[in-house]
CSV table of C-alpha atoms in Angstrom, one decimal:
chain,number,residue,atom,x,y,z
A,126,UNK,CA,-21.6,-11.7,-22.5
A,127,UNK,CA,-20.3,-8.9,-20.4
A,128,UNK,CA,-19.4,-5.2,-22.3
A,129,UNK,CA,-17.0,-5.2,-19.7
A,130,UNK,CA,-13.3,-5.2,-20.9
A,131,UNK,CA,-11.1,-3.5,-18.3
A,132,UNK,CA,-10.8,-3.4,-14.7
A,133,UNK,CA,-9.9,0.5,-13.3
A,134,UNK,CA,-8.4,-0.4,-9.9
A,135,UNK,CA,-7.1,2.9,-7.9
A,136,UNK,CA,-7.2,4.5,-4.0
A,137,UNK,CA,-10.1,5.9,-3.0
A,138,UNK,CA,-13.1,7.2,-5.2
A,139,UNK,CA,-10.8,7.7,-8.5
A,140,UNK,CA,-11.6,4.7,-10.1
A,141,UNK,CA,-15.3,5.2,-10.0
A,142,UNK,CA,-14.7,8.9,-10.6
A,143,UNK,CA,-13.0,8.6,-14.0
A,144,UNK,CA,-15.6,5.4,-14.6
A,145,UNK,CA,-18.7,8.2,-14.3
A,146,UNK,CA,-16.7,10.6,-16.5
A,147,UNK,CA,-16.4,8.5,-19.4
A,148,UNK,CA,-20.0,7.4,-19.0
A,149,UNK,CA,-20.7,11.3,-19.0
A,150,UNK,CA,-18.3,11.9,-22.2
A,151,UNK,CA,-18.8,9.2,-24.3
A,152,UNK,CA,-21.6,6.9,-23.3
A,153,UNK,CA,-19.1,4.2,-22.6
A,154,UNK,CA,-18.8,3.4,-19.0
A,155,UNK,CA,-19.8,0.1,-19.4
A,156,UNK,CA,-16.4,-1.1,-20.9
A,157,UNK,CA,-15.1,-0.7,-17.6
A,158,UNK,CA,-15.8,-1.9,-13.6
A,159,UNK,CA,-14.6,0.3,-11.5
A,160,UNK,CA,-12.8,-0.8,-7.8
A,161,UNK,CA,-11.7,0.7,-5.1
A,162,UNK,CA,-8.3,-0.5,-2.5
A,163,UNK,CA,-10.0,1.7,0.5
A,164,UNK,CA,-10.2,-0.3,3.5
A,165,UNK,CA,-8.5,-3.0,2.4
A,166,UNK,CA,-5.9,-4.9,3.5
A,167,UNK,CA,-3.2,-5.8,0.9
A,168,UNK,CA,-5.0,-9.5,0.0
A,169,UNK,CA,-7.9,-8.3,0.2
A,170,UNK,CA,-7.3,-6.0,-2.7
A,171,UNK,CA,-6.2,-8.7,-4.6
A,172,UNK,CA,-9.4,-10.9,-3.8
A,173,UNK,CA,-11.3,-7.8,-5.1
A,174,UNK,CA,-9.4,-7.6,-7.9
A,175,UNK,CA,-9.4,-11.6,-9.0
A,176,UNK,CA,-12.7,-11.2,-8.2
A,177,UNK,CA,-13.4,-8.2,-10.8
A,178,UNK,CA,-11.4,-9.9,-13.4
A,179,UNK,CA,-13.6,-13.3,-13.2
A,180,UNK,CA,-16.9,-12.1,-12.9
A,181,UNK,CA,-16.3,-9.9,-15.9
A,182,UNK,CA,-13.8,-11.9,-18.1
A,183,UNK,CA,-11.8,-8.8,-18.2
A,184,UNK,CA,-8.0,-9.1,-19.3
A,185,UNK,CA,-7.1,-5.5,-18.7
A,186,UNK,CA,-6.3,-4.0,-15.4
A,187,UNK,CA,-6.0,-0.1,-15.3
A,188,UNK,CA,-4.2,1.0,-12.0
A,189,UNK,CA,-2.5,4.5,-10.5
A,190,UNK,CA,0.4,4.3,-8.6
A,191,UNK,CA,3.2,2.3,-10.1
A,192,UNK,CA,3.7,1.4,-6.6
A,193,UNK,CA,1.0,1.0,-4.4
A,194,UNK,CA,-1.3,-1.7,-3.0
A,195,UNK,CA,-3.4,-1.4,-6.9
A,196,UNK,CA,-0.8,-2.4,-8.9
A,197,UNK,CA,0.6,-4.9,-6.3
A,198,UNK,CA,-2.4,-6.9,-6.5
A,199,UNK,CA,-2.5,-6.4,-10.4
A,200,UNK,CA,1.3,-7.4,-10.5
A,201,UNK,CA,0.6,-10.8,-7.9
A,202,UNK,CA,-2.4,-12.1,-9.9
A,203,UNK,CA,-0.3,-11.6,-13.4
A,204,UNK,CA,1.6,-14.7,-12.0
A,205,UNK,CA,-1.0,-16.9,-12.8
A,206,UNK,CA,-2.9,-15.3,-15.4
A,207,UNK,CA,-0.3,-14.6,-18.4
A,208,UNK,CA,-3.3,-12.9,-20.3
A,209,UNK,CA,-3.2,-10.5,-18.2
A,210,UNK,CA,-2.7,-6.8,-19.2
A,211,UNK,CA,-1.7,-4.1,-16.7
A,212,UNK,CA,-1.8,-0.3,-17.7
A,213,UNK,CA,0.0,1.9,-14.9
A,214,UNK,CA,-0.5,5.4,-14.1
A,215,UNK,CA,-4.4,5.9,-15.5
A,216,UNK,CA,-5.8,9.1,-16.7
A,217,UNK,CA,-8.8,9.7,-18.4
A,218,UNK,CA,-7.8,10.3,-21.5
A,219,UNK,CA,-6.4,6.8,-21.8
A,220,UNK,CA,-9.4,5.4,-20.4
A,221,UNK,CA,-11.8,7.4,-23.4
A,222,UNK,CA,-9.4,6.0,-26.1
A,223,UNK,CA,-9.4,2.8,-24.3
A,224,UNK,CA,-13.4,2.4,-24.3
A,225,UNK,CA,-13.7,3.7,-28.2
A,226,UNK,CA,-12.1,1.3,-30.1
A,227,UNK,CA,-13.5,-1.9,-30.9
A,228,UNK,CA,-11.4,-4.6,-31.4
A,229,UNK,CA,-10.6,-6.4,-28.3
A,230,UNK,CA,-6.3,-7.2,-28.2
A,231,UNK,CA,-2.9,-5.6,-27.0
A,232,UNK,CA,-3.3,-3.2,-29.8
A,233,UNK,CA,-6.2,-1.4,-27.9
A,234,UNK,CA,-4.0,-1.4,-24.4
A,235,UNK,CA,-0.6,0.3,-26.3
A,236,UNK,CA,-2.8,2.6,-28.1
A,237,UNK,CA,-4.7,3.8,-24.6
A,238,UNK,CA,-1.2,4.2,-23.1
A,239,UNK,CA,0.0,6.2,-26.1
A,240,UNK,CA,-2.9,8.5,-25.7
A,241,UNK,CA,-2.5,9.1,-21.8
A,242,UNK,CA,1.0,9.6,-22.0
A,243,UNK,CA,1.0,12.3,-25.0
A,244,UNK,CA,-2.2,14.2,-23.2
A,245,UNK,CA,0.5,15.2,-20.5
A,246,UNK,CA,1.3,18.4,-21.5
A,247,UNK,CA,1.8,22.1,-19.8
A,248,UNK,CA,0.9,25.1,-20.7
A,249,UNK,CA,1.8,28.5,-20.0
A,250,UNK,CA,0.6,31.8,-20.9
A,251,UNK,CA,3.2,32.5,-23.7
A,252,UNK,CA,2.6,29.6,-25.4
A,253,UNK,CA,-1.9,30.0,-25.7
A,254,UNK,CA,-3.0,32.4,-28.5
B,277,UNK,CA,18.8,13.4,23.9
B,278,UNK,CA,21.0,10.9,21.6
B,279,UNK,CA,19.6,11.3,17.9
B,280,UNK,CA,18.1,8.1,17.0
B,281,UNK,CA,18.3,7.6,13.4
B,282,UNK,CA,15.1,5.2,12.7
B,283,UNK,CA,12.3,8.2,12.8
B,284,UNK,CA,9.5,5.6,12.6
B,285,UNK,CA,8.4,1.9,13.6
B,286,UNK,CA,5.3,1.1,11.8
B,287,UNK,CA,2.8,-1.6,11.6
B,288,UNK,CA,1.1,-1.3,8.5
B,289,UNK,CA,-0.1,-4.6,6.7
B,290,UNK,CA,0.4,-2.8,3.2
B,291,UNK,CA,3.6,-2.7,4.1
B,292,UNK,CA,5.8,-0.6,1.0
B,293,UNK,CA,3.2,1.4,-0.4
B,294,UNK,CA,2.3,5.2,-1.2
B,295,UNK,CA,1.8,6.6,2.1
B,296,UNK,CA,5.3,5.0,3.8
B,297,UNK,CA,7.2,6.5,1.1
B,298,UNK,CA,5.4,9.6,0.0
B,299,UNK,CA,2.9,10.3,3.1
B,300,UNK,CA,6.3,9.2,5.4
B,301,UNK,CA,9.1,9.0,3.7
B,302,UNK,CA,9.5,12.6,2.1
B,303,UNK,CA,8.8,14.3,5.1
B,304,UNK,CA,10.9,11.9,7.8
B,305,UNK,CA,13.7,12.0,4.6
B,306,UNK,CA,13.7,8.6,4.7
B,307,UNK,CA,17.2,6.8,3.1
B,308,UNK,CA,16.3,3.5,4.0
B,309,UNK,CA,13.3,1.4,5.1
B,310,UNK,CA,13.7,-2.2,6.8
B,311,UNK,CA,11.1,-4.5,5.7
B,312,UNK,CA,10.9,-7.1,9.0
B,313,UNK,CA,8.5,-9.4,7.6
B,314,UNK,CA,9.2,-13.3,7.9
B,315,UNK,CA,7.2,-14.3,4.6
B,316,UNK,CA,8.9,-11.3,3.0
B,317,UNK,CA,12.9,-12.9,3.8
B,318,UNK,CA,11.7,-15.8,2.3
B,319,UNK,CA,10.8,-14.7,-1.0
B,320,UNK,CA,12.8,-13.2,-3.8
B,321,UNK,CA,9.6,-13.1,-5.7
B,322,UNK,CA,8.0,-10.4,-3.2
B,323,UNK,CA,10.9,-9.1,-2.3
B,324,UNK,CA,11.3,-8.1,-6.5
B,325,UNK,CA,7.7,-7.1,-5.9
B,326,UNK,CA,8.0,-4.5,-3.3
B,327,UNK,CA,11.6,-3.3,-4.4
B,328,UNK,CA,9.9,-1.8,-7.1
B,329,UNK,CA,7.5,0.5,-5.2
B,330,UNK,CA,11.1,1.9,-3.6
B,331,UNK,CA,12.6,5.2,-5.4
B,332,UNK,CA,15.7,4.9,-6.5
B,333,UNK,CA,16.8,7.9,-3.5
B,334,UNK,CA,15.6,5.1,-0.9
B,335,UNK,CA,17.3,1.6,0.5
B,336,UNK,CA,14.8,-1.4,1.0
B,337,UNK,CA,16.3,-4.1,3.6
B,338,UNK,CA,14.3,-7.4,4.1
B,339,UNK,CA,15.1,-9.1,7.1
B,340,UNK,CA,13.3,-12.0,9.3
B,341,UNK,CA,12.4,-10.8,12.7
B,342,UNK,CA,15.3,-12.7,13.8
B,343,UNK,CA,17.4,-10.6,11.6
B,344,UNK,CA,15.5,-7.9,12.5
B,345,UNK,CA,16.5,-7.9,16.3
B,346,UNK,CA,20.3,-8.4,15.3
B,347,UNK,CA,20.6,-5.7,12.9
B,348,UNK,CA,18.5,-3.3,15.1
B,349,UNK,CA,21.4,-1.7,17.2
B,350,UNK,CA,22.7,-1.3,13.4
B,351,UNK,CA,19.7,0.5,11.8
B,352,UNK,CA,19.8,2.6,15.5
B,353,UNK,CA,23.1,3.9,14.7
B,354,UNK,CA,22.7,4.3,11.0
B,355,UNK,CA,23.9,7.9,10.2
B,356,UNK,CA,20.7,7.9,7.5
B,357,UNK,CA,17.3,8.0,8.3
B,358,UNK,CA,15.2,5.0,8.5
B,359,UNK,CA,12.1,3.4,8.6
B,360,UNK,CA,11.2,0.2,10.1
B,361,UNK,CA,8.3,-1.4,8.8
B,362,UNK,CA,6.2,-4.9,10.0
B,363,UNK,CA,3.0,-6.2,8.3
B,364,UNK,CA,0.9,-7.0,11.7
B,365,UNK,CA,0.9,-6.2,15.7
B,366,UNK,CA,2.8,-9.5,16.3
B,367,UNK,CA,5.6,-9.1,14.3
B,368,UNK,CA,6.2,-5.8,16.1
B,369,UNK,CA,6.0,-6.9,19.2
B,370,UNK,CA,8.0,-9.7,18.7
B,371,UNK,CA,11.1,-7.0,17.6
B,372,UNK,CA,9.9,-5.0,20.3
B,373,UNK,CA,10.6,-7.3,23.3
B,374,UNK,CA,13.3,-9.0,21.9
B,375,UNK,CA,15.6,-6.2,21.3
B,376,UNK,CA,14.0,-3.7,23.7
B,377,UNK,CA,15.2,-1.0,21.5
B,378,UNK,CA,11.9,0.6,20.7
B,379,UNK,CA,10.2,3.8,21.9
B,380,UNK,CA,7.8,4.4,19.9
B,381,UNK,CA,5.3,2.5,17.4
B,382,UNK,CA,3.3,3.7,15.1
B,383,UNK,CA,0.2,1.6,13.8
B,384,UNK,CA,-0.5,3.0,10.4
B,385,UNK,CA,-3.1,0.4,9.0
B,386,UNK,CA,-3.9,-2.9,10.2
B,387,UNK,CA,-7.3,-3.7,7.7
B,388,UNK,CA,-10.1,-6.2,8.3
B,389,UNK,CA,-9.1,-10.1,8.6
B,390,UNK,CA,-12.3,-11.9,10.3
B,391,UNK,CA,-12.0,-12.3,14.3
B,392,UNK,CA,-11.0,-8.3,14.4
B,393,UNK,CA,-12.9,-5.4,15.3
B,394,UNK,CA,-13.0,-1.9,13.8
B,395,UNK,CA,-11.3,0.8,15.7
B,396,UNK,CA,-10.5,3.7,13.5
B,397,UNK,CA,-11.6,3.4,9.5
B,398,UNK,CA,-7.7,2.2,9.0
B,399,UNK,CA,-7.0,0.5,12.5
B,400,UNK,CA,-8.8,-3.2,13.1
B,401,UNK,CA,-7.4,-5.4,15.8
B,402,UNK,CA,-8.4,-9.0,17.5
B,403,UNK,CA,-8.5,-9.1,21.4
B,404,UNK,CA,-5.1,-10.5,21.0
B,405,UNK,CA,-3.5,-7.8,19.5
B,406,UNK,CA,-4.9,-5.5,21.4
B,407,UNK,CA,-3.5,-7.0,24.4
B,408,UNK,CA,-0.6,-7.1,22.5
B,409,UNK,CA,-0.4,-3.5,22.0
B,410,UNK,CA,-1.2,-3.4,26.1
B,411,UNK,CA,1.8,-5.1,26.7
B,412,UNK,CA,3.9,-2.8,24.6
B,413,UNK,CA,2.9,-0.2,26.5
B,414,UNK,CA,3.5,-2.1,29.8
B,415,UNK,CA,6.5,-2.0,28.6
B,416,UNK,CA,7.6,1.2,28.4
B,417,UNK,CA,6.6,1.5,24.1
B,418,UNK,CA,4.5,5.1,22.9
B,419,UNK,CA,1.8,3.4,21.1
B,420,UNK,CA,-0.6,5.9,18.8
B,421,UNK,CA,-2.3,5.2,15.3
B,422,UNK,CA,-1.8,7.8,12.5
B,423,UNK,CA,-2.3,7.0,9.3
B,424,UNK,CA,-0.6,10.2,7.4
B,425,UNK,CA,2.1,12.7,9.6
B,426,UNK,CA,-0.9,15.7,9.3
B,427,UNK,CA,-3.7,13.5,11.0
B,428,UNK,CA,-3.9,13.9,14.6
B,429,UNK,CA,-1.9,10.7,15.7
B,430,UNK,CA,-4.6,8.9,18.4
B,431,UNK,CA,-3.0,7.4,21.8
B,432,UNK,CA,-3.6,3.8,22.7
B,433,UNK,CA,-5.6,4.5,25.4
B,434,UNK,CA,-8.5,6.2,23.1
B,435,UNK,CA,-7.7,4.0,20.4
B,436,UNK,CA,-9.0,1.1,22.2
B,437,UNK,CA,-12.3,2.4,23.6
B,438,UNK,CA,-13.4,3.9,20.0
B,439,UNK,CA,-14.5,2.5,17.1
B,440,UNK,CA,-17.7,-0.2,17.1
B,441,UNK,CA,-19.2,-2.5,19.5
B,442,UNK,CA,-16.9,-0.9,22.3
């Protein structure tokens, strides 16, 4: 059975950027299959994508833009696959709390959204002791 | 010189995504973007889908090509700043030379569909586009390809003698 359990779709090389950097932090690069849109028409990154998501049995899509031609194809196949999970706006952190827990569900997909939204923070000079 | 309000006719089978709006849109200061795109009229469904990759500062119209000619005048005297936007070469040409309105048309991505060759990395065409794009020009139409505004756009003439097998 594939280790596989989400898809990281983005533009260019991000996907398998933040793929290798999870493999370099935690070991764990395996949980995802990284894809790329470039050169692509807009079907064509949905064929990828469908693709992705059968050869794997993956029910979790993680994307960039909420808008562009990732989440599109993420949005058209959710038509026809209600099991289908889509996490928008991907940042590593989400993906590390994403590929540490165990237990396969919707709870793991809220939690790695929770993480990569409350990593956003800024910092200024004041404010580091 | 009369001001012409729609700062960019694009062919770019992607149609609403990040580099019309951001790459585009933000420095043209786009208000509103015409979607001609006949499967696109026809469909609440992906017309809900691509509504939501437009920012709330910007106006998505989806019109047939047929609408398309009749509202172009319209768009052309719009005191906002527009983008017109069609999925392939055809669909262009077809507003083109029925509302001979046009000067200039952009091709921003046209990707690989089997039967067309590779140009640039973001630019693919069958021999009956690019005669299609020929006949633009016969017609009086600027034709380059430019992805993003800061790439060098490249004119028709070079377009078609690069990329392989030329």
């Amino acid at each position: 059975m594939s280790k596989t359990r989400a898809i990281v779709i983005s533009h260019g090389g991000v996907a398998q950027s933040l793929v290798s950097a999870v493999e370099l932090i935690a070991g764990r690069g395996e949980v995802f299959q990284a894809v790329s849109n470039e050169g692509l028409s807009a079907a064509d990154v949905v064929k990828r994508l469908a693709e992705a998501l059968d050869a794997t049995g993956a029910h979790v899509v993680f994307t960039d833009l909420p808008a562009g031609s990732c989440t599109l194809a993420a949005r058209r196949l959710m038509r026809d696959r209600p099991a289908l999970r889509v996490v928008v706006g991907t940042n590593l952190p989400m993906l590390l709390e994403f590929a540490l827990r165990e237990s396969p569900g919707d709870a793991d997909v809220a939690a790695a959204a929770d993480r990569g939204r409350e990593s956003i923070r800024t910092l200024d000079g004041a404010s580091v002791r | 010189m009369v001001p012409v309000s729609v700062e960019l006719f694009r062919v770019d089978d992607r149609l609403i995504h990040g580099q019309v709006i951001v790459g585009w849109g933000k420095p043209l200061e786009a208000e509103f973007i015409a979607l001609v795109d006949d499967e696109v009229a026809g469909s609440d469904w992906e017309q809900d889908l691509y509504r939501m990759g437009v920012p709330p500062e910007m106006v998505v119209y989806f019109d047939s090509i047929e609408t398309a000619v009749f509202k172009l005048p319209a768009y052309l005297a719009d005191p906002r700043r527009g983008i017109v936007l069609t999925g392939d070469v055809e669909s262009m040409r077809e507003l083109v030379e029925r509302s001979g309105r046009v000067e200039r048309v952009n091709i921003g991505g046209v990707h690989h569909r089997p039967g067309r060759r590779e140009r640039l990395r973001y630019v693919f065409l069958t021999e009956e586009e690019e005669a299609q794009l020929r006949a633009l020009e016969r017609y009086g139409v600027e034709v380059s390809a430019q992805d993003v505004p800061t790439a060098a756009p490249v004119p028709l003439h070079e377009l078609l003698v690069s990329g392989s097998g030329a």
